[in-house]
Tab-separated table of C-alpha atoms in Angstrom:
chain	number	residue	atom	x	y	z
V	9	MET	CA	-0.034	0.216	0.187
V	10	SER	CA	1.450	3.774	-1.139
V	11	THR	CA	2.156	5.856	1.939
V	12	ASN	CA	2.621	8.961	-0.192
V	13	PRO	CA	0.840	11.616	0.995
V	14	PRO	CA	-1.804	13.267	-1.399
V	15	VAL	CA	-1.137	15.731	-3.960
V	16	ALA	CA	-2.502	19.089	-2.841
V	17	THR	CA	-5.148	20.458	-5.298
V	18	PRO	CA	-4.568	24.116	-5.612
V	19	SER	CA	-7.184	26.369	-4.492
V	20	LEU	CA	-9.195	28.171	-6.883
V	21	TRP	CA	-7.675	31.600	-5.767
V	22	ARG	CA	-4.000	30.380	-6.893
V	23	ARG	CA	-5.585	28.791	-9.977
V	24	TYR	CA	-6.279	32.513	-10.697
V	25	LEU	CA	-3.181	33.966	-9.659
V	26	ARG	CA	-1.520	31.654	-12.234
V	27	ILE	CA	-3.286	32.820	-15.123
V	28	PRO	CA	-1.156	35.204	-16.809
V	29	LEU	CA	-2.665	38.835	-16.706
V	30	ILE	CA	-2.736	39.323	-20.216
V	31	TRP	CA	-5.415	36.415	-20.546
V	32	LYS	CA	-7.391	37.750	-17.578
V	33	LEU	CA	-7.615	41.080	-19.239
V	34	ALA	CA	-8.349	39.426	-22.763
V	35	VAL	CA	-11.079	37.696	-21.095
V	36	ALA	CA	-12.292	40.732	-19.112
V	37	LEU	CA	-12.247	42.879	-22.505
V	38	VAL	CA	-14.485	40.469	-24.307
V	39	ALA	CA	-16.626	39.248	-21.198
V	40	GLY	CA	-17.011	43.179	-20.651
V	41	VAL	CA	-18.349	44.192	-24.033
V	42	VAL	CA	-20.797	41.146	-24.116
V	43	ALA	CA	-22.452	41.825	-20.857
V	44	GLY	CA	-22.836	44.959	-21.646
V	45	LEU	CA	-24.475	44.922	-24.554
V	46	VAL	CA	-26.687	42.575	-23.416
V	47	ILE	CA	-27.222	44.768	-20.479
V	48	SER	CA	-28.155	47.159	-23.508
V	49	ALA	CA	-30.706	45.210	-25.529
V	50	VAL	CA	-32.384	43.543	-22.496
V	51	GLY	CA	-32.788	47.015	-20.450
V	52	ALA	CA	-31.544	45.784	-17.136
V	53	GLN	CA	-29.560	48.819	-16.486
V	54	SER	CA	-31.666	49.953	-13.415
V	55	TRP	CA	-30.109	46.794	-10.960
V	56	ALA	CA	-26.591	46.623	-13.274
V	57	VAL	CA	-25.380	49.821	-13.581
V	58	PRO	CA	-25.058	50.407	-9.394
V	59	VAL	CA	-23.643	47.123	-9.222
V	60	LEU	CA	-20.899	47.835	-12.313
V	61	ASP	CA	-20.242	51.215	-10.959
V	62	LEU	CA	-19.324	49.946	-7.727
V	63	LEU	CA	-17.052	47.540	-9.004
V	64	GLY	CA	-15.207	49.883	-11.602
V	65	GLN	CA	-14.955	53.128	-9.426
V	66	LEU	CA	-13.003	50.795	-6.596
V	67	PHE	CA	-10.872	50.217	-9.724
V	68	LEU	CA	-10.058	53.399	-10.178
V	69	ASN	CA	-9.636	54.733	-6.784
V	70	LEU	CA	-6.995	52.043	-6.506
V	71	LEU	CA	-5.270	53.179	-9.344
V	72	GLN	CA	-5.099	56.537	-7.906
V	73	MET	CA	-4.156	55.348	-4.620
V	74	LEU	CA	-0.750	54.115	-6.317
V	75	ILE	CA	0.114	57.409	-8.102
V	76	PHE	CA	2.522	59.039	-5.286
V	77	PRO	CA	4.038	56.386	-3.390
V	78	LEU	CA	4.722	55.049	-7.071
V	79	ILE	CA	6.394	58.249	-7.916
V	80	ILE	CA	8.421	59.142	-4.608
V	81	THR	CA	9.972	55.510	-4.570
V	82	THR	CA	10.610	55.115	-7.838
V	83	LEU	CA	12.068	58.139	-8.967
V	84	ILE	CA	14.353	57.923	-5.836
V	85	ALA	CA	15.769	54.843	-6.699
V	86	GLY	CA	15.471	55.467	-10.247
V	87	VAL	CA	18.015	58.426	-9.937
V	88	THR	CA	20.263	56.939	-7.322
V	89	SER	CA	20.809	54.097	-9.366
V	90	ILE	CA	23.485	56.180	-11.735
V	91	SER	CA	26.444	57.078	-10.203
V	92	PRO	CA	28.132	60.482	-10.765
V	93	GLN	CA	30.967	58.804	-12.442
V	94	ARG	CA	29.180	57.639	-15.000
V	95	LEU	CA	27.100	60.170	-15.841
V	96	GLY	CA	30.211	61.345	-18.190
V	97	ARG	CA	30.443	62.374	-21.704
V	98	ILE	CA	28.567	58.999	-22.633
V	99	GLY	CA	26.189	58.945	-19.785
V	100	LEU	CA	25.381	62.878	-20.561
V	101	LYS	CA	24.620	62.238	-24.273
V	102	VAL	CA	22.515	59.226	-24.013
V	103	PHE	CA	20.388	61.025	-21.231
V	104	ALA	CA	20.432	63.836	-24.018
V	105	PHE	CA	18.949	61.199	-26.612
V	106	TYR	CA	16.495	60.054	-24.937
V	107	LEU	CA	14.984	62.852	-23.094
V	108	LEU	CA	14.788	64.731	-26.743
V	109	THR	CA	12.963	61.244	-28.373
V	110	SER	CA	10.776	60.726	-25.161
V	111	ALA	CA	9.792	64.404	-25.736
V	112	PHE	CA	9.747	63.487	-29.254
V	113	ALA	CA	6.973	60.740	-28.975
V	114	VAL	CA	4.424	62.200	-26.641
V	115	SER	CA	4.397	65.233	-29.321
V	116	ILE	CA	3.636	62.467	-32.053
V	117	GLY	CA	0.995	61.061	-29.958
V	118	LEU	CA	-0.919	63.990	-28.942
V	119	GLY	CA	-0.014	65.105	-32.359
V	120	LEU	CA	-2.102	62.198	-34.346
V	121	ALA	CA	-4.345	61.849	-31.579
V	122	LEU	CA	-5.865	65.479	-31.774
V	123	ALA	CA	-5.657	64.894	-36.081
V	124	LEU	CA	-7.815	61.777	-35.679
V	125	SER	CA	-9.928	62.481	-32.339
V	126	PRO	CA	-10.178	58.616	-31.008
V	127	GLY	CA	-13.364	58.820	-28.309
V	128	ALA	CA	-15.175	62.075	-30.064
V	129	GLY	CA	-18.918	62.068	-29.466
V	130	LEU	CA	-18.903	59.321	-26.432
V	131	SER	CA	-19.434	59.781	-22.973
V	132	MET	CA	-18.666	58.036	-20.206
V	133	PRO	CA	-22.202	57.754	-17.408
V	134	GLY	CA	-21.445	58.476	-14.101
V	135	GLU	CA	-18.424	61.168	-14.817
V	136	PRO	CA	-18.692	64.699	-14.611
V	137	GLN	CA	-17.828	66.344	-18.273
V	138	GLU	CA	-15.780	69.026	-16.887
V	139	ALA	CA	-11.822	69.099	-16.389
V	140	ALA	CA	-10.564	70.701	-13.053
V	141	GLN	CA	-9.328	74.262	-14.059
V	142	VAL	CA	-5.227	74.412	-15.187
V	143	PRO	CA	-3.593	77.492	-13.825
V	144	PRO	CA	-1.079	78.932	-17.041
V	145	VAL	CA	1.865	77.850	-18.254
V	146	THR	CA	4.405	80.158	-15.838
V	147	GLU	CA	2.119	79.154	-12.733
V	148	THR	CA	2.753	75.599	-13.497
V	149	LEU	CA	6.267	75.892	-14.188
V	150	LEU	CA	6.729	77.640	-10.314
V	151	GLY	CA	4.660	75.074	-8.812
V	152	ILE	CA	6.785	72.429	-9.528
V	153	VAL	CA	8.933	74.117	-6.701
V	154	PRO	CA	6.775	73.172	-3.730
V	155	ALA	CA	6.672	75.680	-0.871
V	156	ASN	CA	5.427	73.489	1.184
V	157	PRO	CA	5.795	69.704	-0.158
V	158	PHE	CA	2.870	68.266	2.457
V	159	GLU	CA	0.398	70.586	0.801
V	160	ALA	CA	1.677	69.366	-2.294
V	161	LEU	CA	0.995	65.678	-1.235
V	162	VAL	CA	-2.410	66.953	-0.266
V	163	GLU	CA	-3.194	69.047	-3.921
V	164	GLY	CA	-1.656	65.689	-5.964
V	165	ASN	CA	0.529	68.186	-7.375
V	166	VAL	CA	2.511	65.314	-9.520
V	167	LEU	CA	5.333	67.821	-10.787
V	168	ALA	CA	6.243	69.224	-7.719
V	169	ILE	CA	6.277	65.604	-6.375
V	170	MET	CA	8.811	64.619	-8.837
V	171	PHE	CA	10.814	67.171	-8.292
V	172	LEU	CA	11.177	66.482	-5.151
V	173	ALA	CA	11.882	62.883	-5.302
V	174	ILE	CA	14.516	63.796	-8.174
V	175	VAL	CA	16.142	66.325	-5.732
V	176	PHE	CA	16.019	64.080	-3.017
V	177	GLY	CA	17.221	60.731	-5.540
V	178	LEU	CA	20.217	63.200	-6.090
V	179	ALA	CA	21.475	64.327	-2.938
V	180	LEU	CA	21.447	60.390	-1.920
V	181	THR	CA	23.300	59.784	-4.794
V	182	TYR	CA	25.942	62.448	-3.593
V	183	MET	CA	25.629	60.268	-0.039
V	184	ILE	CA	26.667	57.228	-1.339
V	185	ASN	CA	29.229	58.462	-3.429
V	186	SER	CA	31.145	60.372	-0.795
V	187	SER	CA	34.205	60.217	0.526
V	188	ASP	CA	32.858	60.350	3.984
V	189	GLU	CA	32.896	56.803	4.968
V	190	HIS	CA	29.817	57.425	7.657
V	191	ILE	CA	28.390	59.501	4.974
V	192	GLN	CA	28.696	57.163	2.531
V	193	ASN	CA	27.346	54.240	5.314
V	194	LEU	CA	23.558	56.260	5.847
V	195	GLY	CA	23.597	56.795	2.046
V	196	LEU	CA	23.596	53.452	1.627
V	197	PHE	CA	21.591	52.434	4.279
V	198	LEU	CA	18.557	55.322	2.965
V	199	ARG	CA	19.196	53.422	-0.182
V	200	ARG	CA	18.164	50.296	1.327
V	201	GLY	CA	15.025	51.712	2.649
V	202	VAL	CA	14.295	53.106	-0.980
V	203	ASP	CA	14.363	49.464	-2.038
V	204	GLY	CA	12.677	48.319	0.477
V	205	GLY	CA	9.634	50.949	-0.758
V	206	VAL	CA	10.422	50.028	-3.854
V	207	GLU	CA	9.364	46.701	-3.528
V	208	LEU	CA	6.466	47.063	-0.851
V	209	VAL	CA	4.950	49.551	-3.706
V	210	PHE	CA	5.637	47.028	-6.481
V	211	ARG	CA	3.409	43.795	-4.221
V	212	ILE	CA	0.806	46.150	-4.061
V	213	ILE	CA	0.375	46.953	-7.358
V	214	LYS	CA	1.015	43.594	-8.367
V	215	GLY	CA	-2.656	42.783	-5.777
V	216	VAL	CA	-4.299	46.121	-7.831
V	217	LEU	CA	-3.418	44.485	-11.177
V	218	GLU	CA	-4.858	41.490	-10.174
V	219	TYR	CA	-8.238	42.673	-9.624
V	220	ALA	CA	-7.528	44.758	-12.579
V	221	PRO	CA	-9.739	42.441	-14.876
V	222	VAL	CA	-12.990	42.861	-12.917
V	223	GLY	CA	-12.818	46.805	-12.909
V	224	VAL	CA	-11.984	46.581	-16.893
V	225	PHE	CA	-15.372	44.092	-17.114
V	226	ALA	CA	-17.061	46.633	-14.711
V	227	LEU	CA	-16.274	49.389	-16.846
V	228	LEU	CA	-16.758	48.600	-20.416
V	229	ALA	CA	-19.798	46.951	-19.240
V	230	LEU	CA	-21.067	49.684	-17.669
V	231	VAL	CA	-20.624	52.430	-20.703
V	232	LEU	CA	-21.779	49.568	-23.267
V	233	ALA	CA	-24.753	49.632	-21.206
V	234	GLU	CA	-25.284	53.197	-21.139
V	235	THR	CA	-24.458	53.372	-24.652
V	236	GLY	CA	-24.613	50.259	-26.890
V	237	ALA	CA	-21.707	49.206	-29.528
V	238	GLU	CA	-21.224	53.208	-30.498
V	239	ALA	CA	-18.021	52.723	-27.699
V	240	LEU	CA	-15.782	49.910	-29.169
V	241	ILE	CA	-15.263	52.592	-32.426
V	242	PRO	CA	-13.484	55.131	-30.291
V	243	LEU	CA	-10.983	51.777	-29.063
V	244	LEU	CA	-10.450	50.761	-32.302
V	245	LYS	CA	-9.770	54.582	-33.396
V	246	LEU	CA	-7.378	54.863	-30.084
V	247	THR	CA	-5.285	51.705	-31.295
V	248	GLY	CA	-4.794	52.471	-34.782
V	249	VAL	CA	-3.551	55.772	-33.417
V	250	VAL	CA	-1.053	54.488	-31.429
V	251	TYR	CA	0.107	51.971	-33.713
V	252	GLY	CA	0.184	54.691	-36.713
V	253	ALA	CA	2.012	56.911	-34.068
V	254	ILE	CA	4.816	54.200	-33.303
V	255	ILE	CA	5.277	53.836	-37.074
V	256	ALA	CA	5.859	57.184	-37.499
V	257	MET	CA	7.912	57.432	-34.789
V	258	ILE	CA	10.293	54.150	-36.097
V	259	VAL	CA	10.297	57.015	-39.440
V	260	VAL	CA	11.666	59.491	-37.210
V	261	TYR	CA	14.658	56.725	-35.727
V	262	THR	CA	15.439	55.778	-39.163
V	263	VAL	CA	15.925	60.134	-40.116
V	264	ILE	CA	17.948	60.107	-37.008
V	265	MET	CA	20.227	57.198	-37.571
V	266	LEU	CA	20.664	58.207	-41.851
V	267	VAL	CA	22.119	62.008	-39.942
V	268	PHE	CA	24.598	60.188	-38.581
V	269	ARG	CA	25.548	57.673	-41.521
V	270	VAL	CA	24.213	54.534	-39.645
V	271	ARG	CA	23.600	51.785	-42.561
V	272	ILE	CA	19.918	51.100	-42.289
V	273	ALA	CA	19.470	47.638	-43.777
V	274	GLN	CA	22.445	46.546	-41.071
V	275	PHE	CA	20.630	48.203	-38.267
V	276	PHE	CA	17.516	46.389	-38.941
V	277	ALA	CA	18.727	43.143	-39.609
V	278	ALA	CA	20.612	43.288	-36.460
V	279	ALA	CA	17.245	45.122	-34.619
V	280	LYS	CA	14.712	42.558	-35.679
V	281	ASP	CA	15.202	39.815	-33.010
V	282	PRO	CA	14.528	42.736	-30.117
V	283	MET	CA	11.803	44.238	-31.501
V	284	VAL	CA	9.925	40.687	-32.286
V	285	THR	CA	11.137	39.790	-28.346
V	286	ALA	CA	9.963	42.387	-26.976
V	287	PHE	CA	6.575	42.632	-29.177
V	288	VAL	CA	5.464	39.112	-27.898
V	289	THR	CA	7.315	39.549	-24.330
V	290	ARG	CA	6.236	42.937	-23.577
V	291	SER	CA	9.194	43.577	-20.891
V	292	SER	CA	12.019	45.672	-22.123
V	293	ASN	CA	14.062	44.418	-18.826
V	294	GLY	CA	12.820	40.718	-20.257
V	295	THR	CA	14.240	42.008	-23.637
V	296	LEU	CA	17.384	43.094	-22.415
V	297	PRO	CA	19.762	39.987	-23.124
V	298	VAL	CA	18.484	39.871	-26.626
V	299	THR	CA	18.881	43.603	-27.298
V	300	THR	CA	22.550	43.185	-25.617
V	301	THR	CA	23.281	41.028	-28.709
V	302	ALA	CA	21.822	42.743	-30.882
V	303	ALA	CA	23.992	45.994	-29.581
V	304	GLU	CA	27.493	43.511	-30.371
V	305	LYS	CA	26.413	42.764	-33.935
V	306	LEU	CA	25.866	46.085	-34.512
V	307	GLY	CA	29.964	46.864	-33.723
V	308	VAL	CA	28.750	48.630	-30.276
V	309	HIS	CA	31.765	48.726	-27.446
V	310	LYS	CA	30.579	47.345	-23.992
V	311	GLY	CA	31.551	50.917	-22.723
V	312	VAL	CA	28.511	52.212	-24.323
V	313	TYR	CA	25.678	49.384	-24.730
V	314	GLY	CA	26.780	48.493	-21.202
V	315	PHE	CA	25.481	51.611	-19.859
V	316	SER	CA	22.857	52.843	-22.515
V	317	LEU	CA	20.188	49.468	-22.745
V	318	PRO	CA	20.075	49.338	-19.063
V	319	LEU	CA	19.406	52.808	-18.241
V	320	GLY	CA	16.724	52.599	-21.532
V	321	ALA	CA	15.203	49.746	-20.394
V	322	THR	CA	14.491	51.820	-17.162
V	323	VAL	CA	14.088	55.482	-18.329
V	324	ASN	CA	13.404	55.522	-22.257
V	325	MET	CA	10.120	54.786	-22.900
V	326	ASP	CA	9.164	56.436	-26.142
V	327	GLY	CA	6.233	54.144	-27.492
V	328	THR	CA	4.213	54.480	-23.622
V	329	ALA	CA	4.903	58.698	-24.093
V	330	ILE	CA	3.488	58.089	-27.564
V	331	TYR	CA	0.370	55.950	-25.828
V	332	VAL	CA	0.249	58.826	-22.975
V	333	GLY	CA	-0.358	61.415	-25.075
V	334	ALA	CA	-2.910	59.592	-27.131
V	335	ALA	CA	-5.091	58.178	-24.361
V	336	THR	CA	-4.839	61.870	-23.132
V	337	VAL	CA	-6.275	62.936	-26.383
V	338	PHE	CA	-8.475	59.795	-25.732
V	339	VAL	CA	-9.742	60.949	-22.651
V	340	ALA	CA	-10.125	64.761	-22.863
V	341	ASN	CA	-12.579	64.021	-26.117
V	342	ILE	CA	-15.039	61.917	-24.222
V	343	ALA	CA	-14.678	63.954	-21.419
V	344	GLY	CA	-15.895	67.012	-23.976
V	345	VAL	CA	-12.641	68.744	-22.822
V	346	SER	CA	-10.242	71.245	-25.330
V	347	LEU	CA	-7.050	71.093	-23.870
V	348	SER	CA	-5.249	74.233	-22.716
V	349	PRO	CA	-1.589	74.211	-24.030
V	350	GLY	CA	-1.124	74.578	-20.247
V	351	GLN	CA	-2.490	71.646	-20.392
V	352	PHE	CA	-0.498	70.405	-23.242
V	353	PHE	CA	2.930	71.491	-21.809
V	354	THR	CA	2.267	69.405	-18.167
V	355	VAL	CA	1.233	66.224	-20.573
V	356	VAL	CA	4.578	66.338	-22.174
V	357	LEU	CA	6.495	67.068	-19.373
V	358	ILE	CA	5.373	64.115	-17.250
V	359	GLY	CA	5.506	62.169	-20.209
V	360	VAL	CA	8.863	62.642	-20.128
V	361	LEU	CA	9.866	62.684	-16.260
V	362	ALA	CA	7.487	59.920	-15.390
V	363	SER	CA	9.490	57.511	-18.072
V	364	ILE	CA	12.089	58.149	-15.531
V	365	GLY	CA	10.876	56.105	-12.273
V	366	THR	CA	7.989	53.876	-14.020
V	367	ALA	CA	9.764	52.137	-17.220
V	368	GLY	CA	10.147	48.368	-14.980
V	369	VAL	CA	6.766	48.659	-13.220
V	370	PRO	CA	4.218	46.319	-14.543
V	371	GLY	CA	1.477	47.926	-15.968
V	372	ALA	CA	3.594	51.494	-16.619
V	373	GLY	CA	1.648	52.857	-19.423
V	374	LEU	CA	-1.736	52.633	-17.538
V	375	LEU	CA	0.086	54.067	-13.945
V	376	MET	CA	1.504	56.904	-16.700
V	377	LEU	CA	-1.891	57.428	-17.944
V	378	THR	CA	-3.712	57.904	-14.250
V	379	MET	CA	-0.958	60.454	-13.470
V	380	VAL	CA	-1.481	62.482	-16.498
V	381	THR	CA	-4.729	62.099	-16.484
V	382	ALA	CA	-4.939	63.035	-12.644
V	383	SER	CA	-2.382	66.192	-13.173
V	384	VAL	CA	-4.728	67.955	-15.851
V	385	GLY	CA	-7.424	67.473	-14.007
V	386	LEU	CA	-9.031	65.024	-16.235
V	387	PRO	CA	-12.006	62.618	-15.046
V	388	MET	CA	-10.784	58.678	-14.236
V	389	GLY	CA	-13.598	56.904	-16.022
V	390	PRO	CA	-12.031	56.724	-19.173
V	391	VAL	CA	-8.862	55.481	-18.123
V	392	ALA	CA	-10.421	52.212	-17.615
V	393	LEU	CA	-11.508	52.053	-21.047
V	394	VAL	CA	-8.312	52.340	-22.024
V	395	ALA	CA	-7.107	49.490	-19.477
V	396	GLY	CA	-9.436	46.696	-21.412
V	397	ILE	CA	-7.043	47.109	-24.459
V	398	ASP	CA	-4.036	48.242	-22.968
V	399	ALA	CA	-2.192	44.726	-23.530
V	400	LEU	CA	-2.734	45.153	-27.746
V	401	LEU	CA	-1.374	48.751	-26.895
V	402	ASP	CA	1.584	47.436	-24.740
V	403	MET	CA	3.220	45.217	-27.218
V	404	ALA	CA	3.750	47.980	-29.756
V	405	ARG	CA	4.640	50.419	-27.348
V	406	THR	CA	7.443	48.138	-25.604
V	407	MET	CA	9.045	46.950	-28.975
V	408	CYS	CA	8.822	50.979	-29.822
V	409	ASN	CA	10.991	51.290	-25.991
V	410	VAL	CA	13.650	48.918	-27.196
V	411	THR	CA	14.108	50.457	-30.665
V	412	GLY	CA	14.475	53.232	-29.399
V	413	ASP	CA	17.093	52.126	-26.900
V	414	LEU	CA	18.823	50.282	-29.814
V	415	VAL	CA	18.974	53.525	-31.991
V	416	ILE	CA	20.500	55.903	-29.445
V	417	THR	CA	23.193	53.411	-28.192
V	418	ARG	CA	24.233	53.033	-31.794
V	419	VAL	CA	24.640	56.427	-32.769
V	420	VAL	CA	26.219	57.789	-29.491
V	421	ALA	CA	28.853	54.960	-30.204
V	422	ALA	CA	29.090	56.351	-33.909
V	423	THR	CA	30.229	59.970	-32.007
V	424	GLU	CA	32.656	58.333	-29.841
V	425	LYS	CA	35.921	57.142	-31.417
V	426	GLY	CA	37.105	53.830	-30.810
V	427	MET	CA	33.474	52.439	-29.295
V	428	LEU	CA	32.381	51.364	-33.104
V	429	HIS	CA	34.178	48.866	-34.444
V	430	ASP	CA	33.115	46.672	-37.677
V	431	PRO	CA	30.473	43.636	-36.420
V	432	GLY	CA	32.202	40.818	-35.955
V	433	LYS	CA	35.360	41.781	-35.057
V	434	GLU	CA	36.985	42.263	-31.440
V	435	PRO	CA	37.344	46.059	-30.920
V	436	ASP	CA	41.331	46.852	-30.655
V	437	HIS	CA	41.785	48.733	-27.258
V	438	LYS	CA	40.856	46.960	-24.286
V	439	GLU	CA	37.236	45.967	-23.130
V	440	GLY	CA	36.279	48.556	-21.032
V	441	ALA	CA	38.970	51.525	-21.602
V	442	TYR	CA	38.236	54.617	-23.771
V	443	PRO	CA	40.395	55.359	-26.486
V	444	PRO	CA	43.007	58.544	-25.261
V	445	GLU	CA	41.418	60.589	-28.097
V	446	ARG	CA	37.527	60.961	-28.441
V	447	SER	CA	35.568	63.111	-31.421
V	448	LEU	CA	34.172	66.156	-30.577
């Protein structure tokens, strides 16, 4: 007779947790569409709408709850991950290119969305249709430096909290790299606390994302129950805008490479593997080994790609910036709000700055969109509609993110003497050492 103990059967909850989030969101999307259309057809809004509204509003509240803990912990951790010694000539070039392309990307997303107006004519049941008053650009700039940090937290001043996190991150970086051993130890201790805070926030995010399918189902069903099938066309239009803007951004990358005399066919022959991997995995960090191999195939020295690619996986989010710009216009159109120049400036600024802290976070694009929506005073309800198709958009924007990392890596290598060699050949100088002369 066998004495082996019986194998424990996983509980229903554990089985649910093992299902990939992308499949759960896909099921929620389809179920929400079907449920909403059925409720609309049979006229069951009287009892279904309050239940759906409760479940959906809970999801929106959970997203808003995460904004400031996420900004504070991840921005400080992101800034302190780069030592002052590494922010030299190559580091400044890489960082400047990343910020420039991110600003360009969010502008493309905004521009194409303004031209095609996804979400126009659709309204969100139960949401106010007016945005909060946004101050002029000059007042927005002055408000970035808060006189009272606690007041900035209470008022939800996203830019001010970002500024504070960056300042604290820079100060902590210099503590960690101080020649005074006591100061250095204090800095390392504080950095461990920040890392613990990041891990804590990530655990909470993971839990919230497990509830996301319920929230997506409820809010999609809520909208379709009230509006019928007319909500599907704006979502398809938003998808077309994001994919179209990403194609336009890849054209921009091509122009940049032509300016720096990069052979386009050679580049895309090496880049196709990380591009496909990023599209399938939806993870810049997970694609990093494949991206590194592509950089080696392009003849880039490790002194460049060893810094630029990990940094890019953390701070460079051109595809996500496009998505945030387009989705913000989508949200504004549903709210019936015309964005002011000050609001456009805020969207671009947050789209660039938020990339420093949120690139490695699961659901980063959705969280960035939540930050931008809150900062310009738009209603949160339409964000959940975007969440329903977020996985589809995430594949394209991650591919764009990784492509941008590799483009900047190759371009910066071309501007530094000795940092680029013929593919398939070893560099002449010792690995990790810079040549005695550098190009201007």
